[in-house]
Amino acid sequence: MAKMGNKPCWWLIHSSRSRMSTTILLITCLLTWAKCQENQSMTQEEKLVIRDQIIEMFDHAYGSYMKYAYPADELMPLSCKGRVRGQEPNRGDIDDSLGKFSLTLIDTLDTLVVLNKLDDFEDAVRKTVRDVRLDNDVVVSVFETNIRVLGGLLGAHVMADLLRQRGERMQWYQDELLHMAKELGHRLLPAFNTTSGLPYPKVNLRYGVLNPLSRTGTESDTCTACAGTMILEFAALSRLSGESVFEENARKALDVLWDRRQRGSDLVGTVINIHNEEWVRRDSGVGAGIDSYYEYLMKAYILLGDNVFLERFNIHYSAIMKYISQPPLLLNVHMHNPTVSVRSWMDSLLAFFPGLQVLRGDLKPAIETHEMLYQVTKQHKFLPEAFTTEFRVHWGQHLLRPEFAESTYYLYKATGDPYYLRVGQSIVEKLNAYARVPCGFAAVQDVRTGTHEDRMDSFFLAEMFKYLYLLFSEKTELPIDIDDYIFTTEAHLLPVSLSTTKPPCPGNDTETDPVSHEEDLFTHSCPSLETLFPNNPSFAKTIRDSYKYLTGVGRAFHPLPVREIELPLHDNGMEPVEFLKSMGISLTPLNEVMAGEGRRQKDRKGVYRVKLVAELSQTQEEEEVLPHVVQLISPPYLGRTVLTAGPAKFGLDLTKQEHGVKGSIVKASPYTACGPIDNAQELEGHIALALRGDCMFAAKARRLQEAGAIGVIFIDHREGSNSEETPLFQMVGDGDSTEDINLPLVFVFSREGAVLTAALEEHQNVDVLLLPKERQLGHDKTEKPVSMNIKLRLAEEGELDEGAARGPTLEFFLEKEQLLLKEEEEEELEHREQQHKACTKADKDGRTAPCTAGSSPTTKSNCGPDTNP
Ligand code: DMJ
């Protein structure tokens, strides 16, 4: 039995008098028990059990990859097979990590050593040397190939070398992995062949960039992190191989980014033009697009001991703490106008930042932000790819990203607070409960529905298992001294001795550019061991405590004193109760409240005394998205095929167009609309179909608008996605002003998109109408005016349980007139039956069915889109 102080929980239950207080205390007690658990230290045995669990999970994930997928790049854990590029439907830029080089194997190599699986490591190294080719005719992302493959080869080489030197194993090893790393480095180098020195985002492993056979080199932009996350791997490669060219190129790219920082704010943007060095996206944060640029400045200093990196980092860090960090939040601001935040959501990649702050020795904000992230995981099980500043889901996907585990590990190292072990334990449990599938672990398509996606990215094995295993291991239990290494952004291990044992190659020092600067706390400081590892568990707790109910989850129910709530006085002077009554709502205040104090209130207009019964919301409402549709109106569809679509937060507002926007559809070329549009003539005056991915919605829209399109339908690139299973979302701009975009824009999932592309293939002309769903043609079942007879009464004391608490709010009970409810249900049932008959018939006849493909995000459509033409 868990204890509260010295007293067990049951003591509280038995000493309470009324039923209500018993309930409240029980809930409080349970929550406190959970809290006690969170703060309780963890015994060695318990840690060992969790560590074994992590090993078992790793075996399941890695074993599945080796069994079902190897030598493919990635495992498809739902199909139990490998993902081979070109053999699976193209997912856009995500696929640029796949170079037909057994990505997951290479990314996992040094994890095998950390987890003390030395036989498996030796075997995996043999396989890598024997099977992996790095000269495939494939266009890959320079950034991803660097951090996953080059980093993976270098980390594994360092480990292999160490084991060989110990003389116990790997005696056959002759630096093969280092030779492979060097080969790969040379294959990436053509990307740096730009006048600026900023690398191209993609390279063809066999043909480079500007070669006519390379199929790449037309890109003009790259992300800041993409250009600024090379130095660790490239410097390590230079120092291990003696070839300075790699480190020189990585330094040059960093110099450009530094030089192009906004001098007023000391911030950088998210996307930069690699030819003219102009910023393409000026929003600035610490998450997607920028994250590891900052990480690499700090870590380059630690690895290479070169002050220039620390100075740059410190100046950026001051700016981040001034404008971006609003503990516990990390916001995105405009780099030129940093007091203005540019969006109301955060992305999950920023979860690495508390870990970096630990390295920086700035524990307080690290603890605050980490606690905020933990609260979000409690509410949504995992960190959604993006969540609002009110902690609602903005983009519900979860790719098994490791950043939260990474920060948890760093915070545990820094504080020694067992709370972080409990956080780690919750990560382990959630992965097993919600992501584990028979052939591995599957990404979550949407944390709200828990549906899975057929992908297990290689970083899950490279990073997640390392950080989790290290969290639960004693230093002495590890096969290497972990403090001798620095983790790359992909958690590959590079020895910190590199700068002393392998000095910089000649000409490799970046000149310290004399920056005259307002000095502050961070300008000249080094990470300090004292602040870094205070090893005082209660230090973190006092900081955390103010954030523990941030999202409302886990708060105990405390009845609150009577409060006054202002209800609006209507223009027509009606009393609030009458005003509500005119809407069919009758309000009955608690008798006791009225009896005791009602008389005093009589003369006070506009103030109605009621009891506020709960304060905090248990589950946040999702952001409301107004469903739109794409309605096919030309023959043979004649309005009968209606595809559910999501709107955009920018472009023409379709809710303001009485009749929607009509036009015939034409596929954009290139289909992603990320390069120059080469079928402008065909598109002129038509609605473009464009595939999601590779670049921002706003960039695509701009190009298509310039090409003369009158609207755009974006089609999801994720295979099989559909509006029945995935909640709709609103497309957002690119952080900069999107006022120049005046086209109507809608988004359809891939199954609905397939209906459009199939229609286009079959018929020369397909006219569609874009409009809000409620205005679709022939939709005569106009929303019934609300004719429910709602009775409201206020909750009795103790009637609400803790789980129902929401707030700040009034809690009413709705009592719907039974008769009306029944009528509605019957009508719905009849409607479904009719649709079902029509669909079944259409299936048999193979004819067009008068059905709606995914017509509602919540109700299942009666016919899938594949039955439509
Ligand atoms: C990893 O590949 C790296 O950590 C990268 O820097 C960004 N995040 C992914 C995993 O989420």
mmCIF file with all atom_site columns, C-alpha atoms in Angstrom, residues 186-301:
data_model
loop_
_atom_site.group_PDB
_atom_site.id
_atom_site.type_symbol
_atom_site.label_atom_id
_atom_site.label_alt_id
_atom_site.label_comp_id
_atom_site.label_asym_id
_atom_site.label_entity_id
_atom_site.label_seq_id
_atom_site.pdbx_PDB_ins_code
_atom_site.Cartn_x
_atom_site.Cartn_y
_atom_site.Cartn_z
_atom_site.occupancy
_atom_site.B_iso_or_equiv
_atom_site.pdbx_formal_charge
_atom_site.auth_seq_id
_atom_site.auth_comp_id
_atom_site.auth_asym_id
_atom_site.auth_atom_id
_atom_site.pdbx_PDB_model_num
ATOM 1   C CA . HIS A 1 186 ? 32.857 11.696 -50.694 1.00 0.00 ? 186 HIS A CA 1
ATOM 2   C CA . ARG A 1 187 ? 29.449 10.836 -52.101 1.00 0.00 ? 187 ARG A CA 1
ATOM 3   C CA . LEU A 1 188 ? 27.858 13.599 -50.028 1.00 0.00 ? 188 LEU A CA 1
ATOM 4   C CA . LEU A 1 189 ? 30.471 16.228 -50.882 1.00 0.00 ? 189 LEU A CA 1
ATOM 5   C CA . PRO A 1 190 ? 29.029 17.219 -54.305 1.00 0.00 ? 190 PRO A CA 1
ATOM 6   C CA . ALA A 1 191 ? 26.082 18.697 -52.402 1.00 0.00 ? 191 ALA A CA 1
ATOM 7   C CA . PHE A 1 192 ? 28.431 21.405 -51.095 1.00 0.00 ? 192 PHE A CA 1
ATOM 8   C CA . ASN A 1 193 ? 29.251 22.568 -54.573 1.00 0.00 ? 193 ASN A CA 1
ATOM 9   C CA . THR A 1 194 ? 27.337 25.857 -54.333 1.00 0.00 ? 194 THR A CA 1
ATOM 10  C CA . THR A 1 195 ? 28.700 29.400 -54.438 1.00 0.00 ? 195 THR A CA 1
ATOM 11  C CA . SER A 1 196 ? 27.513 30.023 -50.893 1.00 0.00 ? 196 SER A CA 1
ATOM 12  C CA . GLY A 1 197 ? 28.820 26.824 -49.368 1.00 0.00 ? 197 GLY A CA 1
ATOM 13  C CA . LEU A 1 198 ? 25.377 25.908 -48.094 1.00 0.00 ? 198 LEU A CA 1
ATOM 14  C CA . PRO A 1 199 ? 24.714 22.341 -49.240 1.00 0.00 ? 199 PRO A CA 1
ATOM 15  C CA . TYR A 1 200 ? 22.004 21.201 -51.614 1.00 0.00 ? 200 TYR A CA 1
ATOM 16  C CA . PRO A 1 201 ? 19.338 19.334 -49.662 1.00 0.00 ? 201 PRO A CA 1
ATOM 17  C CA . LYS A 1 202 ? 19.612 16.206 -51.818 1.00 0.00 ? 202 LYS A CA 1
ATOM 18  C CA . VAL A 1 203 ? 22.271 14.276 -53.611 1.00 0.00 ? 203 VAL A CA 1
ATOM 19  C CA . ASN A 1 204 ? 22.324 11.272 -55.906 1.00 0.00 ? 204 ASN A CA 1
ATOM 20  C CA . LEU A 1 205 ? 24.589 8.711  -54.261 1.00 0.00 ? 205 LEU A CA 1
ATOM 21  C CA . ARG A 1 206 ? 25.971 7.581  -57.615 1.00 0.00 ? 206 ARG A CA 1
ATOM 22  C CA . TYR A 1 207 ? 25.809 10.718 -59.757 1.00 0.00 ? 207 TYR A CA 1
ATOM 23  C CA . GLY A 1 208 ? 26.123 13.586 -57.305 1.00 0.00 ? 208 GLY A CA 1
ATOM 24  C CA . VAL A 1 209 ? 24.181 16.761 -57.939 1.00 0.00 ? 209 VAL A CA 1
ATOM 25  C CA . LEU A 1 210 ? 24.870 18.530 -61.199 1.00 0.00 ? 210 LEU A CA 1
ATOM 26  C CA . ASN A 1 211 ? 25.436 15.471 -63.338 1.00 0.00 ? 211 ASN A CA 1
ATOM 27  C CA . PRO A 1 212 ? 22.688 15.087 -66.006 1.00 0.00 ? 212 PRO A CA 1
ATOM 28  C CA . LEU A 1 213 ? 21.935 11.658 -64.577 1.00 0.00 ? 213 LEU A CA 1
ATOM 29  C CA . SER A 1 214 ? 21.561 12.846 -61.012 1.00 0.00 ? 214 SER A CA 1
ATOM 30  C CA . ARG A 1 215 ? 17.863 13.812 -61.133 1.00 0.00 ? 215 ARG A CA 1
ATOM 31  C CA . THR A 1 216 ? 18.532 16.425 -58.502 1.00 0.00 ? 216 THR A CA 1
ATOM 32  C CA . GLY A 1 217 ? 20.103 19.853 -58.191 1.00 0.00 ? 217 GLY A CA 1
ATOM 33  C CA . THR A 1 218 ? 17.046 21.938 -59.023 1.00 0.00 ? 218 THR A CA 1
ATOM 34  C CA . GLU A 1 219 ? 16.298 22.678 -55.366 1.00 0.00 ? 219 GLU A CA 1
ATOM 35  C CA . SER A 1 220 ? 17.098 26.181 -54.260 1.00 0.00 ? 220 SER A CA 1
ATOM 36  C CA . ASP A 1 221 ? 16.244 26.010 -50.560 1.00 0.00 ? 221 ASP A CA 1
ATOM 37  C CA . THR A 1 222 ? 17.304 24.013 -47.576 1.00 0.00 ? 222 THR A CA 1
ATOM 38  C CA . CYS A 1 223 ? 16.399 24.033 -43.911 1.00 0.00 ? 223 CYS A CA 1
ATOM 39  C CA . THR A 1 224 ? 18.711 25.547 -41.328 1.00 0.00 ? 224 THR A CA 1
ATOM 40  C CA . ALA A 1 225 ? 19.119 22.268 -39.494 1.00 0.00 ? 225 ALA A CA 1
ATOM 41  C CA . CYS A 1 226 ? 19.800 20.527 -42.810 1.00 0.00 ? 226 CYS A CA 1
ATOM 42  C CA . ALA A 1 227 ? 22.749 22.808 -43.550 1.00 0.00 ? 227 ALA A CA 1
ATOM 43  C CA . GLY A 1 228 ? 23.871 23.199 -39.955 1.00 0.00 ? 228 GLY A CA 1
ATOM 44  C CA . THR A 1 229 ? 23.941 19.596 -38.770 1.00 0.00 ? 229 THR A CA 1
ATOM 45  C CA . MET A 1 230 ? 27.062 18.302 -40.479 1.00 0.00 ? 230 MET A CA 1
ATOM 46  C CA . ILE A 1 231 ? 29.940 19.392 -38.299 1.00 0.00 ? 231 ILE A CA 1
ATOM 47  C CA . LEU A 1 232 ? 30.083 16.517 -35.794 1.00 0.00 ? 232 LEU A CA 1
ATOM 48  C CA . GLU A 1 233 ? 30.104 13.746 -38.368 1.00 0.00 ? 233 GLU A CA 1
ATOM 49  C CA . PHE A 1 234 ? 32.209 15.617 -40.925 1.00 0.00 ? 234 PHE A CA 1
ATOM 50  C CA . ALA A 1 235 ? 34.788 16.759 -38.354 1.00 0.00 ? 235 ALA A CA 1
ATOM 51  C CA . ALA A 1 236 ? 34.994 13.268 -36.882 1.00 0.00 ? 236 ALA A CA 1
ATOM 52  C CA . LEU A 1 237 ? 35.446 11.847 -40.375 1.00 0.00 ? 237 LEU A CA 1
ATOM 53  C CA . SER A 1 238 ? 38.191 14.350 -41.164 1.00 0.00 ? 238 SER A CA 1
ATOM 54  C CA . ARG A 1 239 ? 40.023 13.668 -37.956 1.00 0.00 ? 239 ARG A CA 1
ATOM 55  C CA . LEU A 1 240 ? 39.731 9.920  -38.226 1.00 0.00 ? 240 LEU A CA 1
ATOM 56  C CA . SER A 1 241 ? 40.628 9.793  -41.909 1.00 0.00 ? 241 SER A CA 1
ATOM 57  C CA . GLY A 1 242 ? 43.116 12.667 -42.068 1.00 0.00 ? 242 GLY A CA 1
ATOM 58  C CA . GLU A 1 243 ? 41.192 14.294 -44.942 1.00 0.00 ? 243 GLU A CA 1
ATOM 59  C CA . SER A 1 244 ? 40.348 17.853 -43.958 1.00 0.00 ? 244 SER A CA 1
ATOM 60  C CA . VAL A 1 245 ? 37.898 18.477 -46.776 1.00 0.00 ? 245 VAL A CA 1
ATOM 61  C CA . PHE A 1 246 ? 34.860 17.243 -44.833 1.00 0.00 ? 246 PHE A CA 1
ATOM 62  C CA . GLU A 1 247 ? 35.345 19.410 -41.776 1.00 0.00 ? 247 GLU A CA 1
ATOM 63  C CA . GLU A 1 248 ? 36.152 22.421 -43.965 1.00 0.00 ? 248 GLU A CA 1
ATOM 64  C CA . ASN A 1 249 ? 32.876 22.121 -45.826 1.00 0.00 ? 249 ASN A CA 1
ATOM 65  C CA . ALA A 1 250 ? 30.801 21.681 -42.680 1.00 0.00 ? 250 ALA A CA 1
ATOM 66  C CA . ARG A 1 251 ? 32.473 24.706 -41.080 1.00 0.00 ? 251 ARG A CA 1
ATOM 67  C CA . LYS A 1 252 ? 31.832 26.814 -44.156 1.00 0.00 ? 252 LYS A CA 1
ATOM 68  C CA . ALA A 1 253 ? 28.117 26.033 -44.046 1.00 0.00 ? 253 ALA A CA 1
ATOM 69  C CA . LEU A 1 254 ? 28.000 26.970 -40.363 1.00 0.00 ? 254 LEU A CA 1
ATOM 70  C CA . ASP A 1 255 ? 29.827 30.222 -41.101 1.00 0.00 ? 255 ASP A CA 1
ATOM 71  C CA . VAL A 1 256 ? 27.170 31.193 -43.638 1.00 0.00 ? 256 VAL A CA 1
ATOM 72  C CA . LEU A 1 257 ? 24.320 30.482 -41.243 1.00 0.00 ? 257 LEU A CA 1
ATOM 73  C CA . TRP A 1 258 ? 26.053 32.494 -38.535 1.00 0.00 ? 258 TRP A CA 1
ATOM 74  C CA . ASP A 1 259 ? 26.697 35.323 -40.927 1.00 0.00 ? 259 ASP A CA 1
ATOM 75  C CA . ARG A 1 260 ? 23.076 35.362 -42.059 1.00 0.00 ? 260 ARG A CA 1
ATOM 76  C CA . ARG A 1 261 ? 21.602 35.461 -38.535 1.00 0.00 ? 261 ARG A CA 1
ATOM 77  C CA . GLN A 1 262 ? 19.356 38.398 -37.962 1.00 0.00 ? 262 GLN A CA 1
ATOM 78  C CA . ARG A 1 263 ? 21.692 40.868 -36.315 1.00 0.00 ? 263 ARG A CA 1
ATOM 79  C CA . GLY A 1 264 ? 18.973 42.562 -34.281 1.00 0.00 ? 264 GLY A CA 1
ATOM 80  C CA . SER A 1 265 ? 17.538 39.438 -32.720 1.00 0.00 ? 265 SER A CA 1
ATOM 81  C CA . ASP A 1 266 ? 20.442 36.980 -33.170 1.00 0.00 ? 266 ASP A CA 1
ATOM 82  C CA . LEU A 1 267 ? 17.930 34.430 -34.411 1.00 0.00 ? 267 LEU A CA 1
ATOM 83  C CA . VAL A 1 268 ? 17.938 32.400 -37.600 1.00 0.00 ? 268 VAL A CA 1
ATOM 84  C CA . GLY A 1 269 ? 15.029 31.484 -39.863 1.00 0.00 ? 269 GLY A CA 1
ATOM 85  C CA . THR A 1 270 ? 13.841 28.019 -40.802 1.00 0.00 ? 270 THR A CA 1
ATOM 86  C CA . VAL A 1 271 ? 14.589 27.822 -44.534 1.00 0.00 ? 271 VAL A CA 1
ATOM 87  C CA . ILE A 1 272 ? 17.361 29.520 -46.498 1.00 0.00 ? 272 ILE A CA 1
ATOM 88  C CA . ASN A 1 273 ? 18.155 29.886 -50.181 1.00 0.00 ? 273 ASN A CA 1
ATOM 89  C CA . ILE A 1 274 ? 21.379 27.992 -50.877 1.00 0.00 ? 274 ILE A CA 1
ATOM 90  C CA . HIS A 1 275 ? 22.383 30.253 -53.758 1.00 0.00 ? 275 HIS A CA 1
ATOM 91  C CA . ASN A 1 276 ? 21.681 33.796 -52.609 1.00 0.00 ? 276 ASN A CA 1
ATOM 92  C CA . GLU A 1 277 ? 21.689 33.076 -48.844 1.00 0.00 ? 277 GLU A CA 1
ATOM 93  C CA . GLU A 1 278 ? 18.362 34.880 -48.382 1.00 0.00 ? 278 GLU A CA 1
ATOM 94  C CA . TRP A 1 279 ? 15.954 33.546 -45.803 1.00 0.00 ? 279 TRP A CA 1
ATOM 95  C CA . VAL A 1 280 ? 12.967 31.860 -47.377 1.00 0.00 ? 280 VAL A CA 1
ATOM 96  C CA . ARG A 1 281 ? 11.107 31.245 -44.116 1.00 0.00 ? 281 ARG A CA 1
ATOM 97  C CA . ARG A 1 282 ? 11.726 33.709 -41.365 1.00 0.00 ? 282 ARG A CA 1
ATOM 98  C CA . ASP A 1 283 ? 9.958  31.975 -38.529 1.00 0.00 ? 283 ASP A CA 1
ATOM 99  C CA . SER A 1 284 ? 12.324 31.031 -35.783 1.00 0.00 ? 284 SER A CA 1
ATOM 100 C CA . GLY A 1 285 ? 12.014 28.437 -33.037 1.00 0.00 ? 285 GLY A CA 1
ATOM 101 C CA . VAL A 1 286 ? 13.964 25.525 -31.623 1.00 0.00 ? 286 VAL A CA 1
ATOM 102 C CA . GLY A 1 287 ? 11.947 22.724 -33.214 1.00 0.00 ? 287 GLY A CA 1
ATOM 103 C CA . ALA A 1 288 ? 11.497 21.461 -36.765 1.00 0.00 ? 288 ALA A CA 1
ATOM 104 C CA . GLY A 1 289 ? 13.809 23.007 -39.326 1.00 0.00 ? 289 GLY A CA 1
ATOM 105 C CA . ILE A 1 290 ? 16.275 24.554 -36.873 1.00 0.00 ? 290 ILE A CA 1
ATOM 106 C CA . ASP A 1 291 ? 16.666 22.189 -33.885 1.00 0.00 ? 291 ASP A CA 1
ATOM 107 C CA . SER A 1 292 ? 19.966 20.444 -34.452 1.00 0.00 ? 292 SER A CA 1
ATOM 108 C CA . TYR A 1 293 ? 21.727 23.569 -35.791 1.00 0.00 ? 293 TYR A CA 1
ATOM 109 C CA . TYR A 1 294 ? 21.779 24.855 -32.213 1.00 0.00 ? 294 TYR A CA 1
ATOM 110 C CA . GLU A 1 295 ? 22.528 21.390 -30.876 1.00 0.00 ? 295 GLU A CA 1
ATOM 111 C CA . TYR A 1 296 ? 25.577 21.073 -33.139 1.00 0.00 ? 296 TYR A CA 1
ATOM 112 C CA . LEU A 1 297 ? 27.040 24.442 -32.157 1.00 0.00 ? 297 LEU A CA 1
ATOM 113 C CA . MET A 1 298 ? 27.043 23.362 -28.519 1.00 0.00 ? 298 MET A CA 1
ATOM 114 C CA . LYS A 1 299 ? 28.215 19.832 -29.198 1.00 0.00 ? 299 LYS A CA 1
ATOM 115 C CA . ALA A 1 300 ? 30.866 20.920 -31.715 1.00 0.00 ? 300 ALA A CA 1
ATOM 116 C CA . TYR A 1 301 ? 32.387 22.937 -28.901 1.00 0.00 ? 301 TYR A CA 1
#
